[in-house]
Amino acid sequence: MWIKINVSFGAIPATFIEKCLKNGCKYLNLNDIHLQGDVNVPTGTKLKYLRVSGNYDEFGMEFDSKTDEVKEELRNHDSMVHDLMKSSNFNSLEKLSYKKVSLDLDPLVFNNCQTLTFLHISAVKLDLRDMKLICNNLLELSRLTLIDCNLENDAITFLCQNLTSKIKKLFMFLNRRETDAQPAIVTPDQIIALGQKCPNLEDFFLGGEDYTLAESTLDAIIDNLKSLFKLRLPEYLGQYSKL
């Protein structure tokens, strides 16, 4: 009964999470929940998949009345989620998905770098330092998904030049970095570097809000990503006849 636990949209006491882990939970989905109290991760956990998110109050959950105590809990929530993610007792973790947790990525990367094969990050701003931590330490990754991460050009360049060669699936949803600003544009040189560094890339998603694919970038995808069997691209002003 405890192998797979899904909890969504609610306030959950930390003691319940600890009980799940003590009973051998392998799949733990904490979707837009609010943690009450600090979670002490027990030793010998069997957890392989963890999904967590930041302050769930932004996702439509309403309190009848927000007391000062509740407001303080909301402010502390991201910190508690981050403490849960970076636990050194998650030494068998293979898949990690998290969103809206705007905290230091450093402990997370170094504690889970040995076994992590799947990383999904959504609505978290990643700078060049964060990208270096991902590429230099998560060497077993086969799938990386980055959605609305406010990626700048230097971070995209480093990703394409240094991502592990074991990557088979790469999703990049590039949003606008600021109001009325255009999203970062993936260049032909970046695609060329990606093709050289990740020859086993099979599934590639490139798009985003108001993202326009340059014809030269399309040419680079055709010429350099030779192992693809699945490709998803943004709307294109012209035709994809070259494909």
Coordinates of N, CA and C in Angstrom, one line a residue:
M1 N 0.8 -1.2 0.0 CA 0.0 0.0 0.0 C 0.9 1.3 0.0
W2 N 2.1 1.2 0.6 CA 2.9 2.4 0.7 C 3.8 2.6 -0.4
I3 N 3.9 1.8 -1.4 CA 4.9 1.9 -2.5 C 4.7 3.2 -3.3
K4 N 3.4 3.5 -3.6 CA 3.2 4.7 -4.4 C 2.2 5.6 -3.7
I5 N 2.6 6.8 -3.4 CA 1.7 7.7 -2.6 C 1.6 9.0 -3.4
N6 N 0.3 9.4 -3.7 CA 0.0 10.7 -4.4 C -0.8 11.6 -3.4
V7 N -0.3 12.8 -3.2 CA -1.0 13.7 -2.3 C -1.0 15.1 -3.1
S8 N -2.2 15.7 -3.2 CA -2.3 16.9 -4.0 C -3.2 17.9 -3.3
F9 N -2.7 19.2 -3.4 CA -3.5 20.3 -2.9 C -4.1 20.2 -1.5
G10 N -3.2 20.3 -0.6 CA -3.6 20.3 0.8 C -2.5 20.5 1.8
A11 N -2.8 20.6 3.0 CA -1.8 20.8 4.1 C -1.5 19.4 4.7
I12 N -0.2 19.0 4.6 CA 0.2 17.6 5.1 C 1.2 17.7 6.2
P13 N 0.9 17.0 7.3 CA 1.9 17.1 8.4 C 3.2 16.3 8.0
A14 N 4.3 16.8 8.5 CA 5.5 16.1 8.2 C 5.6 14.7 8.7
T15 N 4.9 14.4 9.8 CA 4.9 13.0 10.3 C 4.3 12.0 9.3
F16 N 3.4 12.5 8.5 CA 2.8 11.6 7.5 C 3.8 11.2 6.4
I17 N 4.6 12.2 6.0 CA 5.6 12.0 5.0 C 6.7 11.0 5.6
E18 N 7.1 11.2 6.8 CA 8.0 10.3 7.4 C 7.5 8.9 7.5
K19 N 6.2 8.7 7.8 CA 5.6 7.4 7.9 C 5.6 6.7 6.5
C20 N 5.3 7.5 5.5 CA 5.4 6.9 4.1 C 6.8 6.4 3.8
L21 N 7.8 7.2 4.1 CA 9.2 6.8 3.9 C 9.6 5.6 4.7
K22 N 9.2 5.5 5.9 CA 9.6 4.4 6.8 C 8.9 3.1 6.3
N23 N 7.8 3.2 5.7 CA 7.1 2.0 5.2 C 7.5 1.6 3.8
G24 N 8.6 2.1 3.3 CA 9.1 1.6 2.0 C 8.6 2.3 0.8
C25 N 8.1 3.6 0.9 CA 7.6 4.3 -0.3 C 8.7 4.5 -1.3
K26 N 8.3 4.1 -2.6 CA 9.3 4.3 -3.7 C 8.9 5.5 -4.6
Y27 N 7.6 5.8 -4.6 CA 7.1 6.9 -5.5 C 6.3 7.9 -4.6
L28 N 6.8 9.1 -4.5 CA 6.1 10.1 -3.6 C 5.9 11.3 -4.4
N29 N 4.6 11.6 -4.6 CA 4.1 12.8 -5.4 C 3.5 13.8 -4.4
L30 N 4.2 14.8 -4.1 CA 3.6 15.9 -3.2 C 3.3 17.1 -4.1
N31 N 2.1 17.0 -4.8 CA 1.8 18.0 -5.8 C 1.1 19.2 -5.2
D32 N 1.7 20.3 -5.2 CA 1.1 21.6 -4.6 C 0.6 21.4 -3.2
I33 N 1.4 20.8 -2.4 CA 0.9 20.6 -1.0 C 1.7 21.6 -0.1
H34 N 1.2 21.8 1.1 CA 1.9 22.6 2.1 C 2.3 21.8 3.2
L35 N 3.6 21.7 3.4 CA 4.2 20.9 4.5 C 4.0 21.6 5.9
Q36 N 3.6 20.9 6.9 CA 3.4 21.4 8.2 C 4.5 20.7 9.1
G37 N 5.5 21.5 9.4 CA 6.6 21.0 10.2 C 7.8 20.5 9.3
D38 N 8.9 20.2 10.0 CA 10.1 19.8 9.3 C 10.1 18.3 9.1
V39 N 10.5 17.8 7.9 CA 10.5 16.3 7.7 C 11.9 15.8 8.0
N40 N 12.0 14.8 8.9 CA 13.2 14.1 9.2 C 13.2 12.8 8.4
V41 N 14.0 12.8 7.3 CA 14.0 11.7 6.4 C 14.7 10.5 7.1
P42 N 14.1 9.4 7.2 CA 14.7 8.2 7.9 C 15.8 7.6 7.1
T43 N 16.7 6.9 7.7 CA 17.7 6.2 6.9 C 17.1 5.0 6.3
G44 N 17.8 4.5 5.2 CA 17.4 3.3 4.6 C 16.1 3.5 3.7
T45 N 15.9 4.7 3.2 CA 14.7 4.9 2.4 C 14.9 4.2 1.1
K46 N 13.8 3.8 0.4 CA 13.8 3.2 -0.9 C 13.2 4.1 -2.0
L47 N 13.1 5.4 -1.7 CA 12.5 6.3 -2.6 C 13.3 6.4 -3.9
K48 N 12.6 6.3 -5.0 CA 13.2 6.4 -6.3 C 12.6 7.6 -7.1
Y49 N 11.4 8.0 -6.8 CA 10.8 9.2 -7.5 C 10.2 10.1 -6.4
L50 N 10.6 11.4 -6.6 CA 10.1 12.4 -5.7 C 9.6 13.6 -6.5
R51 N 8.4 14.1 -6.3 CA 7.9 15.3 -6.9 C 7.4 16.2 -5.8
V52 N 8.0 17.4 -5.9 CA 7.6 18.4 -4.8 C 7.4 19.8 -5.5
S53 N 6.8 20.7 -4.8 CA 6.5 22.0 -5.4 C 6.6 23.1 -4.3
G54 N 6.8 24.3 -4.7 CA 6.9 25.4 -3.7 C 5.5 25.8 -3.1
N55 N 5.4 27.0 -2.7 CA 4.2 27.5 -2.0 C 2.9 27.3 -2.7
Y56 N 2.1 26.4 -2.3 CA 0.9 26.0 -3.0 C -0.2 27.1 -2.9
D57 N 0.0 28.1 -2.1 CA -1.0 29.1 -2.0 C -1.2 29.9 -3.3
E58 N -0.2 29.8 -4.2 CA -0.3 30.5 -5.4 C -1.1 29.7 -6.5
F59 N -1.5 28.5 -6.1 CA -2.2 27.7 -7.1 C -3.7 27.6 -6.8
G60 N -4.3 28.6 -6.2 CA -5.7 28.7 -6.0 C -6.2 28.2 -4.7
M61 N -5.4 27.6 -3.8 CA -5.9 27.2 -2.5 C -6.2 28.4 -1.6
E62 N -7.4 28.4 -1.0 CA -7.8 29.6 -0.2 C -8.0 29.2 1.2
F63 N -7.5 30.1 2.1 CA -7.8 29.9 3.5 C -8.9 30.8 3.9
D64 N -9.8 30.3 4.8 CA -10.9 31.1 5.3 C -10.4 32.4 6.0
S65 N -9.3 32.2 6.7 CA -8.7 33.4 7.3 C -7.2 33.1 7.5
K66 N -6.4 34.0 7.0 CA -4.9 33.8 7.1 C -4.4 34.5 8.4
T67 N -4.2 33.7 9.4 CA -3.6 34.2 10.6 C -2.1 34.5 10.4
D68 N -1.5 35.2 11.3 CA -0.1 35.4 11.2 C 0.7 34.1 11.3
E69 N 0.2 33.1 12.0 CA 0.8 31.8 12.1 C 0.8 31.1 10.7
V70 N -0.3 31.2 10.0 CA -0.4 30.6 8.7 C 0.5 31.3 7.7
K71 N 0.5 32.6 7.8 CA 1.4 33.3 6.8 C 2.9 33.0 7.1
E72 N 3.2 32.8 8.3 CA 4.6 32.4 8.6 C 4.9 31.0 8.1
E73 N 3.9 30.1 8.2 CA 4.1 28.7 7.6 C 4.3 28.8 6.1
L74 N 3.5 29.7 5.5 CA 3.7 29.8 4.0 C 5.1 30.3 3.6
R75 N 5.6 31.2 4.4 CA 6.9 31.8 4.1 C 8.0 30.7 4.3
N76 N 7.8 29.8 5.3 CA 8.8 28.8 5.6 C 8.6 27.5 4.7
H77 N 7.6 27.5 3.9 CA 7.3 26.2 3.2 C 8.4 25.9 2.2
D78 N 8.9 26.8 1.4 CA 9.9 26.6 0.4 C 11.2 26.0 1.1
S79 N 11.5 26.6 2.2 CA 12.7 26.1 2.9 C 12.5 24.7 3.4
M80 N 11.3 24.3 3.8 CA 11.1 22.9 4.3 C 11.1 22.0 3.1
V81 N 10.6 22.4 2.0 CA 10.6 21.5 0.8 C 12.0 21.3 0.3
H82 N 12.8 22.4 0.4 CA 14.2 22.3 0.0 C 15.0 21.3 0.9
D83 N 14.8 21.5 2.2 CA 15.4 20.6 3.1 C 15.1 19.1 2.9
L84 N 13.8 18.9 2.5 CA 13.4 17.5 2.1 C 14.2 17.0 0.9
M85 N 14.3 17.9 -0.1 CA 14.9 17.5 -1.4 C 16.4 17.1 -1.2
K86 N 17.1 17.9 -0.4 CA 18.5 17.7 -0.3 C 19.0 16.7 0.7
S87 N 18.0 15.9 1.3 CA 18.4 15.0 2.3 C 19.4 13.9 1.7
S88 N 20.5 13.7 2.5 CA 21.5 12.7 2.0 C 21.0 11.3 2.1
N89 N 19.8 11.1 2.8 CA 19.2 9.7 2.9 C 18.5 9.3 1.6
F90 N 18.3 10.2 0.7 CA 17.7 9.9 -0.6 C 18.8 9.4 -1.5
N91 N 19.6 8.4 -1.1 CA 20.7 8.0 -1.9 C 20.3 7.0 -3.0
S92 N 19.0 6.6 -3.2 CA 18.6 5.8 -4.3 C 17.7 6.5 -5.2
L93 N 17.6 7.8 -5.1 CA 16.7 8.6 -5.9 C 17.1 8.6 -7.3
E94 N 16.2 8.3 -8.2 CA 16.4 8.2 -9.7 C 15.7 9.4 -10.4
K95 N 14.6 9.8 -9.9 CA 13.8 10.8 -10.6 C 13.4 11.9 -9.7
L96 N 13.6 13.1 -10.1 CA 13.2 14.3 -9.2 C 12.5 15.3 -10.1
S97 N 11.3 15.7 -9.6 CA 10.6 16.8 -10.3 C 10.2 17.8 -9.3
Y98 N 10.5 19.1 -9.6 CA 10.1 20.1 -8.7 C 9.8 21.4 -9.4
K99 N 9.0 22.2 -8.8 CA 8.6 23.5 -9.4 C 8.4 24.6 -8.3
K100 N 8.6 25.8 -8.7 CA 8.4 27.0 -7.9 C 9.1 26.9 -6.5
V101 N 10.3 26.4 -6.5 CA 11.2 26.3 -5.3 C 12.4 27.2 -5.6
S102 N 12.4 28.4 -5.2 CA 13.4 29.4 -5.6 C 14.5 29.4 -4.5
L103 N 15.2 28.3 -4.4 CA 16.3 28.2 -3.4 C 17.5 27.6 -4.0
D104 N 18.6 27.7 -3.3 CA 19.9 27.2 -3.8 C 19.9 25.8 -4.2
L105 N 20.4 25.6 -5.4 CA 20.4 24.2 -6.0 C 21.6 23.4 -5.6
D106 N 22.6 24.0 -5.1 CA 23.8 23.3 -4.8 C 23.7 22.1 -4.0
P107 N 23.1 22.0 -2.8 CA 23.0 20.8 -2.0 C 22.3 19.7 -2.7
L108 N 21.2 20.1 -3.4 CA 20.4 19.1 -4.2 C 21.3 18.3 -5.2
V109 N 22.1 19.0 -5.9 CA 22.9 18.4 -7.0 C 23.9 17.5 -6.4
F110 N 24.6 17.9 -5.4 CA 25.7 17.1 -4.9 C 25.2 15.9 -4.1
N111 N 24.1 15.9 -3.5 CA 23.6 14.8 -2.7 C 23.0 13.7 -3.6
N112 N 22.4 14.1 -4.8 CA 21.7 13.1 -5.6 C 22.4 12.8 -6.9
C113 N 23.6 13.2 -7.1 CA 24.3 13.1 -8.4 C 24.6 11.7 -8.8
Q114 N 24.7 10.8 -7.9 CA 25.1 9.5 -8.3 C 24.1 8.6 -9.0
T115 N 22.8 8.8 -8.6 CA 21.8 7.9 -9.1 C 20.7 8.6 -10.0
L116 N 20.7 9.9 -10.0 CA 19.6 10.7 -10.7 C 19.7 10.5 -12.2
T117 N 18.6 10.0 -12.8 CA 18.6 9.8 -14.2 C 17.5 10.7 -14.9
F118 N 16.6 11.3 -14.1 CA 15.5 12.1 -14.6 C 15.4 13.4 -13.8
L119 N 15.4 14.5 -14.4 CA 15.3 15.8 -13.7 C 14.3 16.7 -14.4
H120 N 13.3 17.1 -13.7 CA 12.3 18.0 -14.2 C 12.2 19.2 -13.4
I121 N 12.5 20.4 -14.0 CA 12.5 21.7 -13.2 C 11.5 22.6 -13.9
S122 N 10.6 23.1 -13.1 CA 9.5 24.0 -13.7 C 9.4 25.3 -12.9
A123 N 9.3 26.4 -13.5 CA 9.0 27.7 -12.9 C 10.1 28.0 -11.8
V124 N 11.3 27.7 -12.1 CA 12.4 28.0 -11.2 C 13.5 28.7 -12.0
K125 N 13.9 29.8 -11.6 CA 14.9 30.6 -12.4 C 16.3 29.9 -12.2
L126 N 16.9 29.5 -13.3 CA 18.2 28.9 -13.3 C 19.2 29.8 -14.0
D127 N 20.3 30.1 -13.3 CA 21.4 30.9 -13.9 C 22.5 30.0 -14.3
L128 N 23.6 30.7 -14.8 CA 24.7 29.9 -15.3 C 25.3 29.0 -14.2
R129 N 25.4 29.5 -13.0 CA 25.9 28.7 -11.9 C 25.1 27.4 -11.7
D130 N 23.8 27.5 -11.7 CA 22.9 26.4 -11.6 C 23.2 25.4 -12.7
M131 N 23.3 25.9 -13.9 CA 23.5 25.0 -15.1 C 24.8 24.3 -15.0
K132 N 25.8 24.9 -14.5 CA 27.1 24.3 -14.3 C 27.0 23.1 -13.3
L133 N 26.2 23.3 -12.2 CA 26.0 22.3 -11.2 C 25.3 21.1 -11.8
I134 N 24.3 21.4 -12.6 CA 23.6 20.3 -13.3 C 24.5 19.5 -14.2
C135 N 25.2 20.2 -15.1 CA 26.0 19.5 -16.1 C 27.2 18.8 -15.5
N136 N 27.8 19.4 -14.5 CA 29.1 18.9 -14.0 C 28.9 17.8 -13.0
N137 N 27.7 17.6 -12.4 CA 27.5 16.7 -11.4 C 26.4 15.6 -11.6
L138 N 25.4 15.9 -12.5 CA 24.4 14.9 -12.8 C 24.8 14.1 -14.0
L139 N 25.7 13.2 -13.9 CA 26.4 12.5 -15.0 C 25.6 11.3 -15.5
E140 N 24.6 10.9 -14.7 CA 23.8 9.8 -15.2 C 22.4 10.2 -15.8
L141 N 22.2 11.4 -16.0 CA 20.9 11.9 -16.5 C 20.7 11.3 -17.9
S142 N 19.5 10.8 -18.1 CA 19.0 10.4 -19.5 C 17.9 11.3 -19.9
R143 N 17.3 12.0 -19.0 CA 16.2 12.9 -19.4 C 16.3 14.2 -18.6
L144 N 16.2 15.4 -19.2 CA 16.2 16.7 -18.6 C 15.1 17.5 -19.2
T145 N 14.2 18.0 -18.3 CA 13.1 18.9 -18.7 C 13.2 20.2 -18.0
L146 N 13.3 21.3 -18.8 CA 13.4 22.7 -18.2 C 12.2 23.5 -18.8
I147 N 11.3 23.9 -17.9 CA 10.1 24.6 -18.3 C 10.1 26.0 -17.5
D148 N 10.0 27.1 -18.3 CA 9.9 28.4 -17.7 C 11.0 28.6 -16.6
C149 N 12.2 28.4 -17.0 CA 13.4 28.6 -16.1 C 14.1 29.9 -16.3
N150 N 13.6 30.8 -17.1 CA 14.2 32.1 -17.4 C 15.7 31.9 -17.8
L151 N 15.9 31.0 -18.7 CA 17.3 30.7 -19.2 C 17.9 31.9 -20.0
E152 N 19.1 32.3 -19.6 CA 19.8 33.3 -20.4 C 20.7 32.5 -21.4
N153 N 21.2 33.3 -22.4 CA 21.9 32.7 -23.5 C 23.2 31.9 -23.0
D154 N 23.9 32.5 -22.0 CA 25.1 31.8 -21.5 C 24.8 30.5 -20.8
A155 N 23.6 30.4 -20.2 CA 23.2 29.1 -19.5 C 22.9 28.1 -20.6
I156 N 22.2 28.5 -21.7 CA 21.9 27.6 -22.7 C 23.1 27.1 -23.4
T157 N 24.1 28.0 -23.7 CA 25.3 27.6 -24.3 C 26.1 26.6 -23.5
F158 N 26.2 26.8 -22.2 CA 26.9 25.9 -21.3 C 26.2 24.5 -21.3
L159 N 24.8 24.5 -21.3 CA 24.1 23.3 -21.3 C 24.4 22.5 -22.6
C160 N 24.4 23.1 -23.7 CA 24.6 22.4 -25.0 C 26.0 21.9 -25.1
Q161 N 27.0 22.6 -24.5 CA 28.4 22.2 -24.6 C 28.8 21.2 -23.5
N162 N 28.0 21.0 -22.4 CA 28.5 20.2 -21.3 C 27.5 19.2 -20.8
L163 N 26.4 19.1 -21.3 CA 25.4 18.1 -20.9 C 25.9 16.7 -21.1
T164 N 25.6 15.8 -20.1 CA 26.1 14.4 -20.2 C 25.7 13.8 -21.5
S165 N 26.6 13.0 -22.1 CA 26.4 12.3 -23.3 C 25.3 11.2 -23.2
K166 N 24.9 10.9 -22.0 CA 23.9 9.9 -21.7 C 22.4 10.4 -22.0
I167 N 22.3 11.7 -22.2 CA 21.0 12.3 -22.4 C 20.3 11.7 -23.6
K168 N 19.1 11.3 -23.5 CA 18.3 10.8 -24.6 C 17.0 11.7 -24.8
K169 N 16.6 12.4 -23.8 CA 15.4 13.2 -23.9 C 15.8 14.6 -23.3
L170 N 15.5 15.7 -24.1 CA 15.8 17.0 -23.7 C 14.6 17.9 -24.0
F171 N 14.0 18.5 -23.0 CA 12.8 19.4 -23.3 C 13.2 20.8 -22.8
M172 N 13.1 21.8 -23.6 CA 13.4 23.2 -23.2 C 12.2 24.1 -23.7
F173 N 11.4 24.5 -22.7 CA 10.3 25.4 -22.9 C 10.8 26.8 -22.4
L174 N 11.1 27.7 -23.4 CA 11.8 28.9 -23.1 C 10.7 30.0 -23.0
N175 N 10.5 30.6 -21.8 CA 9.5 31.6 -21.7 C 10.2 33.0 -21.8
R176 N 9.4 34.0 -21.8 CA 9.9 35.4 -21.9 C 10.5 35.7 -20.5
R177 N 11.7 36.3 -20.6 CA 12.5 36.5 -19.4 C 11.9 37.7 -18.6
E178 N 11.3 38.7 -19.2 CA 10.8 39.8 -18.6 C 9.5 40.2 -19.3
T179 N 8.7 41.1 -18.7 CA 7.5 41.5 -19.4 C 7.8 42.2 -20.7
D180 N 7.2 41.8 -21.8 CA 7.3 42.3 -23.1 C 8.7 42.0 -23.7
A181 N 9.4 41.1 -23.1 CA 10.7 40.7 -23.6 C 10.6 39.4 -24.4
Q182 N 11.5 39.1 -25.3 CA 11.4 37.9 -26.1 C 12.2 36.8 -25.3
P183 N 11.8 35.5 -25.5 CA 12.5 34.4 -24.8 C 13.9 34.3 -25.5
A184 N 14.8 33.7 -24.7 CA 16.1 33.4 -25.3 C 16.0 32.5 -26.5
I185 N 16.9 32.8 -27.5 CA 16.8 32.1 -28.8 C 18.0 31.1 -28.9
V186 N 17.6 29.8 -29.2 CA 18.6 28.8 -29.4 C 19.3 29.0 -30.7
T187 N 20.6 29.1 -30.8 CA 21.3 29.4 -32.0 C 21.8 28.2 -32.7
P188 N 22.2 28.3 -34.0 CA 22.8 27.1 -34.7 C 24.0 26.6 -34.0
D189 N 24.9 27.5 -33.5 CA 26.1 27.0 -32.8 C 25.8 26.2 -31.6
Q190 N 24.8 26.6 -30.9 CA 24.4 25.8 -29.7 C 23.8 24.4 -30.1
I191 N 23.1 24.3 -31.1 CA 22.6 23.1 -31.6 C 23.7 22.2 -32.1
I192 N 24.7 22.8 -32.8 CA 25.9 22.0 -33.2 C 26.6 21.4 -32.0
A193 N 26.8 22.2 -31.0 CA 27.5 21.8 -29.8 C 26.7 20.7 -29.1
L194 N 25.4 20.8 -29.1 CA 24.5 19.8 -28.5 C 24.6 18.5 -29.2
G195 N 24.6 18.5 -30.6 CA 24.8 17.3 -31.4 C 26.1 16.6 -31.1
Q196 N 27.2 17.4 -30.9 CA 28.5 16.8 -30.7 C 28.6 16.2 -29.3
K197 N 28.0 16.8 -28.3 CA 28.1 16.4 -26.9 C 27.1 15.3 -26.6
C198 N 25.9 15.3 -27.3 CA 24.9 14.3 -26.9 C 24.5 13.5 -28.2
P199 N 25.3 12.6 -28.6 CA 25.0 11.9 -29.9 C 23.9 10.9 -29.7
N200 N 23.4 10.6 -28.5 CA 22.4 9.7 -28.3 C 21.0 10.3 -28.1
L201 N 20.9 11.6 -28.3 CA 19.7 12.4 -28.1 C 18.6 11.9 -29.1
E202 N 17.5 11.3 -28.5 CA 16.4 10.7 -29.3 C 15.2 11.6 -29.3
D203 N 14.9 12.3 -28.3 CA 13.7 13.1 -28.1 C 14.0 14.5 -27.8
F204 N 13.6 15.5 -28.6 CA 14.0 16.9 -28.4 C 12.8 17.7 -28.6
F205 N 12.5 18.5 -27.5 CA 11.4 19.5 -27.6 C 12.1 20.9 -27.4
L206 N 11.7 21.8 -28.3 CA 12.2 23.2 -28.3 C 11.0 24.1 -28.6
G207 N 10.7 25.0 -27.7 CA 9.6 25.9 -27.9 C 9.4 26.8 -26.8
G208 N 8.2 27.4 -26.7 CA 7.9 28.3 -25.6 C 7.0 29.4 -26.0
E209 N 6.6 30.2 -25.1 CA 5.7 31.3 -25.3 C 6.4 32.3 -26.3
D210 N 5.7 32.6 -27.4 CA 6.2 33.6 -28.4 C 7.6 33.2 -28.9
Y211 N 7.9 31.9 -28.9 CA 9.2 31.5 -29.4 C 9.2 31.4 -30.9
T212 N 10.1 31.9 -31.6 CA 10.2 31.8 -33.1 C 11.5 31.1 -33.4
L213 N 11.3 30.0 -34.2 CA 12.5 29.2 -34.6 C 13.1 29.8 -35.9
A214 N 14.4 30.1 -35.8 CA 15.1 30.6 -37.0 C 15.3 29.5 -37.9
E215 N 15.3 29.8 -39.2 CA 15.6 28.8 -40.3 C 16.9 28.2 -40.1
S216 N 17.9 29.0 -39.7 CA 19.3 28.5 -39.6 C 19.4 27.5 -38.4
T217 N 18.5 27.7 -37.4 CA 18.5 26.7 -36.3 C 17.9 25.4 -36.7
L218 N 16.8 25.5 -37.5 CA 16.2 24.3 -38.1 C 17.2 23.6 -38.9
D219 N 18.0 24.3 -39.7 CA 19.0 23.6 -40.5 C 20.0 22.9 -39.6
A220 N 20.4 23.5 -38.5 CA 21.4 22.9 -37.6 C 20.8 21.6 -36.9
I221 N 19.5 21.7 -36.6 CA 18.8 20.5 -36.0 C 18.9 19.3 -37.0
I222 N 18.5 19.6 -38.3 CA 18.5 18.6 -39.3 C 19.9 18.0 -39.5
D223 N 20.9 18.8 -39.5 CA 22.3 18.4 -39.8 C 23.0 17.8 -38.7
N224 N 22.6 18.1 -37.4 CA 23.5 17.7 -36.3 C 22.8 16.7 -35.3
L225 N 21.5 16.7 -35.2 CA 20.8 15.8 -34.3 C 20.4 14.5 -35.0
K226 N 21.4 13.7 -35.2 CA 21.2 12.5 -36.1 C 20.4 11.4 -35.5
S227 N 20.3 11.3 -34.2 CA 19.7 10.1 -33.6 C 18.2 10.3 -33.2
L228 N 17.6 11.5 -33.6 CA 16.3 11.8 -33.2 C 15.3 10.9 -33.8
F229 N 14.3 10.4 -33.0 CA 13.1 9.8 -33.5 C 11.9 10.6 -33.1
K230 N 12.0 11.6 -32.3 CA 10.9 12.4 -31.9 C 11.3 13.9 -31.8
L231 N 10.6 14.8 -32.5 CA 11.0 16.2 -32.5 C 9.8 17.0 -32.4
R232 N 9.8 18.0 -31.5 CA 8.6 18.9 -31.3 C 9.2 20.3 -31.4
L233 N 8.6 21.1 -32.3 CA 9.1 22.5 -32.5 C 8.0 23.5 -32.4
P234 N 8.3 24.7 -32.2 CA 7.3 25.8 -32.0 C 6.7 26.1 -33.4
E235 N 5.6 26.9 -33.4 CA 5.0 27.3 -34.6 C 6.0 28.1 -35.4
Y236 N 6.0 27.9 -36.7 CA 7.0 28.4 -37.6 C 6.3 29.3 -38.7
L237 N 6.9 30.4 -38.9 CA 6.3 31.3 -39.9 C 6.3 30.8 -41.3
G238 N 7.3 30.0 -41.6 CA 7.3 29.4 -42.9 C 6.8 28.0 -42.9
Q239 N 7.4 27.1 -43.7 CA 7.0 25.7 -43.8 C 8.2 24.9 -43.3
Y240 N 7.8 23.7 -42.8 CA 8.9 22.8 -42.3 C 9.2 21.8 -43.4
S241 N 9.2 22.2 -44.6 CA 9.4 21.4 -45.8 C 10.8 20.7 -45.7
K242 N 11.8 21.4 -45.1 CA 13.1 20.9 -45.1 C 13.2 19.6 -44.3
L243 N 12.3 19.4 -43.3 CA 12.3 18.2 -42.5 C 12.0 17.0 -43.4

